[in-house]
PDB file of C-alpha atoms and ligand atoms in Angstrom:
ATOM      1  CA  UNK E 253     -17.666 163.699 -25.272  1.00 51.00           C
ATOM      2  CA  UNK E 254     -17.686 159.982 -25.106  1.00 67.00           C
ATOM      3  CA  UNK E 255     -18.187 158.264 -28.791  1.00 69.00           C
ATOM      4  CA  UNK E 256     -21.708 156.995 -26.902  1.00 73.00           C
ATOM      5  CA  UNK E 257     -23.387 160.076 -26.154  1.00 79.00           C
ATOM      6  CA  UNK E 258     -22.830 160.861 -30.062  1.00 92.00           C
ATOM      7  CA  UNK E 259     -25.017 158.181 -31.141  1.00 96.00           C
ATOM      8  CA  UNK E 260     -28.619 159.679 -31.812  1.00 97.00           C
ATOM      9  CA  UNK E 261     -31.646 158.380 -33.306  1.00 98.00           C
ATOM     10  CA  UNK E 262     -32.237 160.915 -36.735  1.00 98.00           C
ATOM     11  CA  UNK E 263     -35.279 161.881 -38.352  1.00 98.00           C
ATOM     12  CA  UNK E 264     -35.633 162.633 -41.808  1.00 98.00           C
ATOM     13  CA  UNK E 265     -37.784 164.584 -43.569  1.00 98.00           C
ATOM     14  CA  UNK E 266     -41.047 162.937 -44.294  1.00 98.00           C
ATOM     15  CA  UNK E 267     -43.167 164.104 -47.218  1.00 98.00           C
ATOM     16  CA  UNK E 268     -46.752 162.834 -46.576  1.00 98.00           C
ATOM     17  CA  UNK E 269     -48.375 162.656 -49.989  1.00 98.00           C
ATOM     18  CA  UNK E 270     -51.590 160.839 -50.575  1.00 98.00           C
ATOM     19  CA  UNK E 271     -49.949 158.773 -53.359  1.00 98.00           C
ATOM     20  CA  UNK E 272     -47.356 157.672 -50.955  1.00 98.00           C
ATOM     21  CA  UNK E 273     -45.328 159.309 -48.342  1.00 98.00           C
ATOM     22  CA  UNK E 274     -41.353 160.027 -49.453  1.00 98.00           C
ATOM     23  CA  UNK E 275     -38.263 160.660 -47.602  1.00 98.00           C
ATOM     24  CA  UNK E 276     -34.821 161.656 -48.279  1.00 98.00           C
ATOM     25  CA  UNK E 277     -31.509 162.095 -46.397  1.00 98.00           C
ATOM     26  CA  UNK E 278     -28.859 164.636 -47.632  1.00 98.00           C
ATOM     27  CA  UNK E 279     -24.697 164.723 -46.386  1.00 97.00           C
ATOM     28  CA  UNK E 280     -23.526 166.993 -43.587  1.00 98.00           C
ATOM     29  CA  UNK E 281     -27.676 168.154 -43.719  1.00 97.00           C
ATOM     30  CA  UNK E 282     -29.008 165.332 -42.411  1.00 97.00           C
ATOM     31  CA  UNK E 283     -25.953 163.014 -41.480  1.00 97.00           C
ATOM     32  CA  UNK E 284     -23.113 164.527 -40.332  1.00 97.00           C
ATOM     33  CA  UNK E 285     -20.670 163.410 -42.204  1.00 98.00           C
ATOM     34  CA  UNK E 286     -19.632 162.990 -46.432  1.00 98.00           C
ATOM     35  CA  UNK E 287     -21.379 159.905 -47.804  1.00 98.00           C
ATOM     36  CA  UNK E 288     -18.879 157.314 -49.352  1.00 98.00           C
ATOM     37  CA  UNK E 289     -21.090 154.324 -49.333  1.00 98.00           C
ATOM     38  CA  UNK E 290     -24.257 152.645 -48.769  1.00 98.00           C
ATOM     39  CA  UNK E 291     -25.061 149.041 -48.585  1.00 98.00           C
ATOM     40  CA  UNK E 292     -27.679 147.374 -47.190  1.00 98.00           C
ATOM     41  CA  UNK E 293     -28.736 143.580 -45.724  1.00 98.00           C
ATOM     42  CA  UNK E 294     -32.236 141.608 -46.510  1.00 98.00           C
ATOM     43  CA  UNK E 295     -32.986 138.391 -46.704  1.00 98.00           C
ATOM     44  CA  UNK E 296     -31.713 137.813 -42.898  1.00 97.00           C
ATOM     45  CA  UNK E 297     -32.891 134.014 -41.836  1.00 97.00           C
ATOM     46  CA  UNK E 298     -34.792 134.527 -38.483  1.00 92.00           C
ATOM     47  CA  UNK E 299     -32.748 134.031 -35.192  1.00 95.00           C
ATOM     48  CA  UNK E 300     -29.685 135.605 -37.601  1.00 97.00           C
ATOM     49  CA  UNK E 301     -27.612 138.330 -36.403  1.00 97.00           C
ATOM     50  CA  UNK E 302     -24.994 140.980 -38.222  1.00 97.00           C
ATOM     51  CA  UNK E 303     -22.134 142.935 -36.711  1.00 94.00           C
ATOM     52  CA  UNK E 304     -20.495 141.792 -34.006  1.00 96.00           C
ATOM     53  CA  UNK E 305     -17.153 144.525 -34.743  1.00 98.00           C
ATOM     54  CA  UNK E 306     -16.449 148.140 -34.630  1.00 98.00           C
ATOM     55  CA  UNK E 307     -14.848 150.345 -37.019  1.00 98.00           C
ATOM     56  CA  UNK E 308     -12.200 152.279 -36.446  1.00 98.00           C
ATOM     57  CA  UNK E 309     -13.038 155.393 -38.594  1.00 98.00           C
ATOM     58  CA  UNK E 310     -15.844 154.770 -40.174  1.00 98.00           C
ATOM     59  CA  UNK E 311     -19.186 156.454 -39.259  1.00 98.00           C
ATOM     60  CA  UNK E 312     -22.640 155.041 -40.077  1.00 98.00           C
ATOM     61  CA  UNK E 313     -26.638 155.979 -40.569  1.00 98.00           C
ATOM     62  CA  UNK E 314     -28.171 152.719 -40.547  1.00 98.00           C
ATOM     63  CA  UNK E 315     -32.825 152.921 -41.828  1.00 98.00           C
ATOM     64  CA  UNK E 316     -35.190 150.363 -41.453  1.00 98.00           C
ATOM     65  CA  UNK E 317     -36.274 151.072 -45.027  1.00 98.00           C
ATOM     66  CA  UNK E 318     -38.761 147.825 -44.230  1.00 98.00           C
ATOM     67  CA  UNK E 319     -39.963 145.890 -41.214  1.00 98.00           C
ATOM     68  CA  UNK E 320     -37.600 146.073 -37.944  1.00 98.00           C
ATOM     69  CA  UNK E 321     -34.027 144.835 -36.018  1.00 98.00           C
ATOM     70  CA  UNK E 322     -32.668 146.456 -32.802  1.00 98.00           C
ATOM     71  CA  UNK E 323     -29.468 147.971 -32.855  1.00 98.00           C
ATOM     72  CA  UNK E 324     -27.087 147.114 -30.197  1.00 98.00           C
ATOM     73  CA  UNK E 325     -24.163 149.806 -29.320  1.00 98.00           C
ATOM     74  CA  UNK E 326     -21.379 149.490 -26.970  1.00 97.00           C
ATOM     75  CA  UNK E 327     -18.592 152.028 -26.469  1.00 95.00           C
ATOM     76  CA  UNK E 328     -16.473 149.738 -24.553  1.00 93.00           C
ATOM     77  CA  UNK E 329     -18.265 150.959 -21.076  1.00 92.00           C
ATOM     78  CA  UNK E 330     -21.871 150.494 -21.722  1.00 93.00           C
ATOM     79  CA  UNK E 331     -24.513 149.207 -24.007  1.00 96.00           C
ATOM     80  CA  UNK E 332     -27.645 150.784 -25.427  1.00 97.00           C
ATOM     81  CA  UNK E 333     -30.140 149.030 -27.522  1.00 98.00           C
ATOM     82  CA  UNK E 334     -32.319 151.035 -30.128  1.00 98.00           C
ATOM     83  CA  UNK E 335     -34.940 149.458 -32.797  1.00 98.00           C
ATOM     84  CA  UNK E 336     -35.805 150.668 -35.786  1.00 98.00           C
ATOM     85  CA  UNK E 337     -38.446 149.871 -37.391  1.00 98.00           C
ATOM     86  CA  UNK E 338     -39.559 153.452 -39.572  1.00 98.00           C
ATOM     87  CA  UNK E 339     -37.906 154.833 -43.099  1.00 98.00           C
ATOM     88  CA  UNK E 340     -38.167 157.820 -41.792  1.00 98.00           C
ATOM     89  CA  UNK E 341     -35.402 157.962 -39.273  1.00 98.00           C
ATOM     90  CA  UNK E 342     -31.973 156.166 -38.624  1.00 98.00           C
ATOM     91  CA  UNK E 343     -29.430 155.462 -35.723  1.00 98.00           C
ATOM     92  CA  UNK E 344     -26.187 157.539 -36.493  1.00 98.00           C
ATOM     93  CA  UNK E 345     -23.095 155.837 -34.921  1.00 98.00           C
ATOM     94  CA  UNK E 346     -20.035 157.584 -34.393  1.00 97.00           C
ATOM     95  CA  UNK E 347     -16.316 155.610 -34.815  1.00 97.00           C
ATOM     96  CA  UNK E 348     -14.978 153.216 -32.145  1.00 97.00           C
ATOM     97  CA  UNK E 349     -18.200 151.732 -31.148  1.00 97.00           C
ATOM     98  CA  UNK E 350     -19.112 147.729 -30.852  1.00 98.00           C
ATOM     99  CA  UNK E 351     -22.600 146.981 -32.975  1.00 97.00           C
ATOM    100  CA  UNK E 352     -24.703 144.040 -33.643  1.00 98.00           C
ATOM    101  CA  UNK E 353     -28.043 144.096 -35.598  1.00 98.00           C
ATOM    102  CA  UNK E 354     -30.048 141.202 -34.506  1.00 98.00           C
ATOM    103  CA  UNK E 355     -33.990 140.448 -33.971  1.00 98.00           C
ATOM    104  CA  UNK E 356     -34.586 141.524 -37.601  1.00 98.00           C
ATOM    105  CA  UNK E 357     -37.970 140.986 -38.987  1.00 98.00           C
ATOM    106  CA  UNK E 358     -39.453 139.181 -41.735  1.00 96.00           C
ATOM    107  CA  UNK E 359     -38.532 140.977 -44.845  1.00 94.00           C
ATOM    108  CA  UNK E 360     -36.964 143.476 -43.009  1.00 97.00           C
ATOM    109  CA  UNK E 361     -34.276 145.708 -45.294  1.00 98.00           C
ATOM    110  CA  UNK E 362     -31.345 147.533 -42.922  1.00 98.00           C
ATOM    111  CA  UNK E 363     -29.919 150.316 -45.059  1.00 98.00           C
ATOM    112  CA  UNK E 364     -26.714 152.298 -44.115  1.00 98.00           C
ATOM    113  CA  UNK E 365     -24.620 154.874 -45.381  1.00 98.00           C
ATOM    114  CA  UNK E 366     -21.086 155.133 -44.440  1.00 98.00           C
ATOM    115  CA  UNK E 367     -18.532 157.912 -44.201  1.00 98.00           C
ATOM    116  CA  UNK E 368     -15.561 155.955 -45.686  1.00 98.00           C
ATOM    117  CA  UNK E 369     -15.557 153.339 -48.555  1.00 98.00           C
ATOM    118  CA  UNK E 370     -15.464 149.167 -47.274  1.00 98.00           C
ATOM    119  CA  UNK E 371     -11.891 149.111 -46.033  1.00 98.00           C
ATOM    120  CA  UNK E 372     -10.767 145.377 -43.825  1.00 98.00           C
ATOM    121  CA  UNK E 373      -8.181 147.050 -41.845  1.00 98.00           C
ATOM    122  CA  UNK E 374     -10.372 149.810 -40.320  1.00 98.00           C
ATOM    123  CA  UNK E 375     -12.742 147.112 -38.625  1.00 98.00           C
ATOM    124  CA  UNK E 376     -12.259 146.258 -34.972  1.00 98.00           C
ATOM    125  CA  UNK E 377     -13.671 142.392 -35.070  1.00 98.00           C
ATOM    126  CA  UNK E 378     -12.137 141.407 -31.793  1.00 98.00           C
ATOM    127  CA  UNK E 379     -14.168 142.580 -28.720  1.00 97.00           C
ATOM    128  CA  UNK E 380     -11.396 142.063 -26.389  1.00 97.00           C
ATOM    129  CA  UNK E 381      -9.053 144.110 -28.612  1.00 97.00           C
ATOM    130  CA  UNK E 382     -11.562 146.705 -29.452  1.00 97.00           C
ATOM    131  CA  UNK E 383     -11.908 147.064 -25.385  1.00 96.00           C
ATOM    132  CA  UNK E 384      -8.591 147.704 -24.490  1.00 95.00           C
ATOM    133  CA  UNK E 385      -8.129 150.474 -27.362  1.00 94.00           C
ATOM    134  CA  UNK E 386     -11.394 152.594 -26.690  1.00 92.00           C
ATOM    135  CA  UNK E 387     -10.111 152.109 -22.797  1.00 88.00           C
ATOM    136  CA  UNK E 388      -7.016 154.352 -24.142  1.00 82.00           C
TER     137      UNK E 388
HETATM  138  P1  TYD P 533     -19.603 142.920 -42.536  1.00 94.64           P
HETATM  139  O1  TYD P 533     -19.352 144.387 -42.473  1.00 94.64           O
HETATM  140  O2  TYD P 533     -18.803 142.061 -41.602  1.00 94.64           O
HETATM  141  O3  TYD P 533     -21.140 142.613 -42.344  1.00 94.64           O
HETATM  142  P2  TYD P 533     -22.120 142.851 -41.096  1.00 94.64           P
HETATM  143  O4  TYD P 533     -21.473 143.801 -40.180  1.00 94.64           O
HETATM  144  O5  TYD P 533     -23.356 143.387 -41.682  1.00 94.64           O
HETATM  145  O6  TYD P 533     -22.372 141.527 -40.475  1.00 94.64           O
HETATM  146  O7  TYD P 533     -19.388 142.445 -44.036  1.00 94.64           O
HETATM  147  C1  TYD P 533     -19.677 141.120 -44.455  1.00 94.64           C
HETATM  148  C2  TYD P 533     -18.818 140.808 -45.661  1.00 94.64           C
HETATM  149  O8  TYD P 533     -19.142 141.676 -46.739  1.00 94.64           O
HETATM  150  C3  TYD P 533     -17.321 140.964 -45.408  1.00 94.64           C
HETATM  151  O9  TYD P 533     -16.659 139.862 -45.999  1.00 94.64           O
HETATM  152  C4  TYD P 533     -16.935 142.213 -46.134  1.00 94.64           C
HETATM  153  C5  TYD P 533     -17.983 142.374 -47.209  1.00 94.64           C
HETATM  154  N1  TYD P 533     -18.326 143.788 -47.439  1.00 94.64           N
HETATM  155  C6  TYD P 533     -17.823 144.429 -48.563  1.00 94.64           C
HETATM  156  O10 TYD P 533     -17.091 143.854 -49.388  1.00 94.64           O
HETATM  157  N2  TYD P 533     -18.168 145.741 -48.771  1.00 94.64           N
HETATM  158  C7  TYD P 533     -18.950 146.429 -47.906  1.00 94.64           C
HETATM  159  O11 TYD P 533     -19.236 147.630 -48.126  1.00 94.64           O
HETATM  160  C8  TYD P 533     -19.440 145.746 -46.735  1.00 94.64           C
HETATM  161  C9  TYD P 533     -20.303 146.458 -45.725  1.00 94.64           C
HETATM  162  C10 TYD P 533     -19.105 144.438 -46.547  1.00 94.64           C
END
């Protein structure tokens, strides 16, 4: 199956409470993969955009925890756009595809887990070069 048709939107478990709602995400349960990392990016001047590479290995689950952004995949051969703007569901994005964040929101909080911990040499951040090799 193309990497592409692996990305999926992902909802989470949402636990509606009238002191606040709460929701949780689990490895291999609710992402499919072992969780080695999470990071996350606020504070994003307006007009600002994040990405622009590909990773070789690693896979992410990226939440809106707060306000909004549109994702922006490309495997290479097409592009798909999702936004997120819930904490109660994520974009999962399999290796070996191009992503940018952009459009992000006042306040807005991007949160992502990833299945490997930050490694340089397993990020594609030539387009060009990430082309040819998911051409391959
Ligand atoms: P990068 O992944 O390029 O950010 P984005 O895709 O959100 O625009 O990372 C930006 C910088 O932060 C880069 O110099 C590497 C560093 N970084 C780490 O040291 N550890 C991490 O886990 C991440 C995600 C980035």
């Amino acid at each position: 199956m193309a990497a592409m048709n692996k990305s999926r939107i992902i909802h989470l478990p949402k636990i509606i409470d009238s002191r606040g709602n709460l929701s949780f995400v689990e490895e291999y349960k609710h992402v499919p993969f072992k969780i080695e990392r999470a990071y996350w990016i606020y504070d994003v001047p307006g007009g600002e955009k994040r990405g622009g590479h590909a990773y070789r290995e690693n896979q992410e689950f990226i939440v809106a925890l707060s306000g909004s952004f549109d994702v922006i995949l490309d495997d290479g051969h097409s592009k798909v756009v999702y936004h997120l703007n819930r904490s109660y569901y994520g974009l999962y994005i399999p290796k070996m595809i191009w992503r940018e964040i952009n459009n992000f929101s006042t306040n807005s909080l991007a949160f992502v887990l990833s299945s490997t911990s930050y490694y340089e040499g397993d990020y594609f951040r030539d387009y060009d070069q990430f082309k040819i090799e998911s051409c391959k």
